[in-house]
Each structure stands twice: as C-alpha cells, then as structure tokens.
JSON list of C-alpha atoms in Angstrom, two decimals:
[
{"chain": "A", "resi": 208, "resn": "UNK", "atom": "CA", "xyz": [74.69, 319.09, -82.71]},
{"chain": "A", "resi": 209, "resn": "UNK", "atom": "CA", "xyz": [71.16, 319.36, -82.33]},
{"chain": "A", "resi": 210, "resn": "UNK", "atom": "CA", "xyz": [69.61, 320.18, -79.02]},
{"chain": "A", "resi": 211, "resn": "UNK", "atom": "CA", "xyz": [65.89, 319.36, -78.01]},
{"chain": "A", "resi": 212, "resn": "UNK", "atom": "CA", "xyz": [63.99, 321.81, -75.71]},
{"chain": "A", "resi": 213, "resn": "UNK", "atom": "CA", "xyz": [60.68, 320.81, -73.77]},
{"chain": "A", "resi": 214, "resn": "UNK", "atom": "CA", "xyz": [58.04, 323.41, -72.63]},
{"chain": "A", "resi": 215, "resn": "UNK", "atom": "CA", "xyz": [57.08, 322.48, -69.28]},
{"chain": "A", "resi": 216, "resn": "UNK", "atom": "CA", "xyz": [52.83, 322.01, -69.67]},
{"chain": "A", "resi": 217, "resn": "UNK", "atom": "CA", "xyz": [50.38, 321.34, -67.15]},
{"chain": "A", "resi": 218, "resn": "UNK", "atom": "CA", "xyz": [48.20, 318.25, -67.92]},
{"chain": "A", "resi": 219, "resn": "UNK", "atom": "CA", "xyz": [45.30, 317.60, -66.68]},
{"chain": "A", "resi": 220, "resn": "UNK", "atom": "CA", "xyz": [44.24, 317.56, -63.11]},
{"chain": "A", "resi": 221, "resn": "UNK", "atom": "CA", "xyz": [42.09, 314.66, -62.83]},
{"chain": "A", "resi": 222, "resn": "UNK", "atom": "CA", "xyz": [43.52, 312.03, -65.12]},
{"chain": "A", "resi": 223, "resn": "UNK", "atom": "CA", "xyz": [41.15, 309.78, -67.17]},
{"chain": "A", "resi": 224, "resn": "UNK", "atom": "CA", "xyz": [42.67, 306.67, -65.99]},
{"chain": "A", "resi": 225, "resn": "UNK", "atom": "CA", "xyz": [41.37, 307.12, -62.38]},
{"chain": "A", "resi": 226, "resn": "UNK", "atom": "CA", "xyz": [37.82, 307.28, -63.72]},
{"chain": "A", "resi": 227, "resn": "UNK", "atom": "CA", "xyz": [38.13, 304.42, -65.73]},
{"chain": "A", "resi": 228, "resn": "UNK", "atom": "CA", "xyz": [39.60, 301.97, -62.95]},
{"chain": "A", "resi": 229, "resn": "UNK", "atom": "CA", "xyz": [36.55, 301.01, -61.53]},
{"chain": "A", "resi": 230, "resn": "UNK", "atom": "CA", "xyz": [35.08, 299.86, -64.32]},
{"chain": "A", "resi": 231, "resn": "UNK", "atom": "CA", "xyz": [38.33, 298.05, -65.48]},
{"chain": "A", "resi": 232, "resn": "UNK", "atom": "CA", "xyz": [38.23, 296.29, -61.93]},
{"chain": "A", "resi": 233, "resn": "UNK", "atom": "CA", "xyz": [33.97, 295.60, -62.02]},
{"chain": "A", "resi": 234, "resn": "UNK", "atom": "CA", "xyz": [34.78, 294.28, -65.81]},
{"chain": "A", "resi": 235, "resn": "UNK", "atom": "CA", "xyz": [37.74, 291.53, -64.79]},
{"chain": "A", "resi": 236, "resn": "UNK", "atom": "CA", "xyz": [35.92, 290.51, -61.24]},
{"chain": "A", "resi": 237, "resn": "UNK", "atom": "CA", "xyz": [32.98, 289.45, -63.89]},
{"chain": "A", "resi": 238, "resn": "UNK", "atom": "CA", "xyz": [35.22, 287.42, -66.32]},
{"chain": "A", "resi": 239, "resn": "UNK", "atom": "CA", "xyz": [37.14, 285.74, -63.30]},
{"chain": "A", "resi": 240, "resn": "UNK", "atom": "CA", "xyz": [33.43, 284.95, -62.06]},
{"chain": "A", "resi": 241, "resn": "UNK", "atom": "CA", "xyz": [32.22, 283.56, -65.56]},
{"chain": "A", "resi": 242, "resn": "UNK", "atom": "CA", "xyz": [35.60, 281.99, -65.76]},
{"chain": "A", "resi": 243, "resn": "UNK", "atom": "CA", "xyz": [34.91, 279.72, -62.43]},
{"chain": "A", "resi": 244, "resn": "UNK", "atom": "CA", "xyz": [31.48, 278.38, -63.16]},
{"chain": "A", "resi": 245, "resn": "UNK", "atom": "CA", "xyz": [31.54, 275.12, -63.48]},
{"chain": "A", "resi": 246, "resn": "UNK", "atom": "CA", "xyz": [30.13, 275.20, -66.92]},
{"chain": "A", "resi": 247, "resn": "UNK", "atom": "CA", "xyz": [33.11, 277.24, -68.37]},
{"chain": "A", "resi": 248, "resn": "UNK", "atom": "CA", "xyz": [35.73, 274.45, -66.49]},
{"chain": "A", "resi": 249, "resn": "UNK", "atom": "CA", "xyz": [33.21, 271.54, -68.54]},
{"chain": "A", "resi": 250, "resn": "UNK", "atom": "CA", "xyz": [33.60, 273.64, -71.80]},
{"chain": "A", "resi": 251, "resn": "UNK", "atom": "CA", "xyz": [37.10, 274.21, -71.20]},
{"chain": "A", "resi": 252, "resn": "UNK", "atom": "CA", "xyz": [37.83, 270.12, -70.81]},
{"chain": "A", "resi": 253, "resn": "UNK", "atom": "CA", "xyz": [35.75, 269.70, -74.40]},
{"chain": "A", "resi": 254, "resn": "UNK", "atom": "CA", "xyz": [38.12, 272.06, -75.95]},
{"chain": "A", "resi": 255, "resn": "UNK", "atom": "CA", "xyz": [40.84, 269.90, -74.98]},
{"chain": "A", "resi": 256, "resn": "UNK", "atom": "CA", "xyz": [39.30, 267.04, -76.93]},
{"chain": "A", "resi": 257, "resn": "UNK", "atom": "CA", "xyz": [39.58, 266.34, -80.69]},
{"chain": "A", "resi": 258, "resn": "UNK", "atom": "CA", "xyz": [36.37, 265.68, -82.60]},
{"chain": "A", "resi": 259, "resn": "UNK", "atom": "CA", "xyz": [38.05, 262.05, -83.49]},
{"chain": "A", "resi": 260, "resn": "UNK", "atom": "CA", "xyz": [38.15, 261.50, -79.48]},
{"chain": "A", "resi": 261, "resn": "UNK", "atom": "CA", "xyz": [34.91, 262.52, -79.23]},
{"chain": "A", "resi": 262, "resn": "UNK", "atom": "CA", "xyz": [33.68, 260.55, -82.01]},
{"chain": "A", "resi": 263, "resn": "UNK", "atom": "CA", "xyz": [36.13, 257.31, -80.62]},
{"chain": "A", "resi": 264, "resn": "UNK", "atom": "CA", "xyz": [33.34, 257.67, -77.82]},
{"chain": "A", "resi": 265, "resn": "UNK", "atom": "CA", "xyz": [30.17, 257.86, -79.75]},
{"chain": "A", "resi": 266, "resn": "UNK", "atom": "CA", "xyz": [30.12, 261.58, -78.63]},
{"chain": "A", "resi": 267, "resn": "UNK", "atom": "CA", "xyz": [29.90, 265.13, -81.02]},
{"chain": "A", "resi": 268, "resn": "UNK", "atom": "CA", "xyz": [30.93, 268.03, -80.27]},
{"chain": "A", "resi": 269, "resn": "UNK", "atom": "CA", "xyz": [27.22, 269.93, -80.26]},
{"chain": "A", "resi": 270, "resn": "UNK", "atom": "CA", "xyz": [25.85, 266.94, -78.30]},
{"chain": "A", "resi": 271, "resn": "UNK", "atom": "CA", "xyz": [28.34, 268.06, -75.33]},
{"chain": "A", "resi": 272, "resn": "UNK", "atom": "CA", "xyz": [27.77, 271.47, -75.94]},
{"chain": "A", "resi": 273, "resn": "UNK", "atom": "CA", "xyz": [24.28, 271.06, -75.90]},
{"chain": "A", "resi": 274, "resn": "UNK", "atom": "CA", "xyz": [24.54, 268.59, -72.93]},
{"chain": "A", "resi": 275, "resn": "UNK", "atom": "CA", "xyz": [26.95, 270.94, -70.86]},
{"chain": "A", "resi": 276, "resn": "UNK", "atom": "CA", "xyz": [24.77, 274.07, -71.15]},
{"chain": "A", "resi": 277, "resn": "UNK", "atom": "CA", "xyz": [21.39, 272.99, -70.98]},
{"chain": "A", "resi": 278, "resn": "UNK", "atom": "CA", "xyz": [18.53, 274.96, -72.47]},
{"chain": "A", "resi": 279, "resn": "UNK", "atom": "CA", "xyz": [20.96, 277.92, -72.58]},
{"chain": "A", "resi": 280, "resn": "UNK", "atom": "CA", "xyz": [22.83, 275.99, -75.52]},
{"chain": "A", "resi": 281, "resn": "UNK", "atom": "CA", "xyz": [21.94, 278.02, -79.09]},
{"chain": "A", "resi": 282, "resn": "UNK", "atom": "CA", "xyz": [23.70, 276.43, -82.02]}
]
C-alpha cells in the first residue's frame, strides 16, 4: 500500500488573482456596455437573418451592415 505525504508550504501572501480582479471586472462592465448599444441589438437581429431573407427583401447583408453602422462600417 502506498502512502502519499504532503509538505506543508507557504504560498504566496498576496495572491495574483486579487490584482487581477479589477481589471477582470473594468473588462466585462465594457463588453456588457458594447453589448447594449443599440447598434450591437441591430447587428444581432441581422445575424438572425439568412442572406436568402435578406435577398427575399431586396436587402444584402453589407448594405445593412453598412446601413446599421454608419461611417464606422469598414468592409
């Protein structure tokens, strides 16, 4: 029978975690503000569309995009 033994260590006072949270917290409260703009919810509904639906309404895809962003579309 084979018996494990564990040397008790110290680890490190301050863990890393700790000084990482507030940048893990800054970094979500921006994606859940980019999330809500109403831009994202317009691009999100497109996404839900098929190009044939689109096309059904004499609409592409780029057109939207283009239409939905403004002069901050780049394609």
């Amino acid at each position: 029978m084979a018996t494990i033994a564990t040397a008790g260590h110290k680890t490190a006072a301050f863990p890393t975690s700790a000084l990482l949270a507030p940048f893990r917290a800054i970094g979500r409260f921006m994606i859940t503000l980019a999330e809500a703009s109403p831009q994202m919810r317009a691009l999100n509904r497109l996404s839900q569309h098929s190009d044939a639906e689109l096309a059904a309404k004499g609409l592409t895809r780029e057109g939207e995009i283009r239409r939905i962003l403004g002069g901050a579309a780049a394609l």
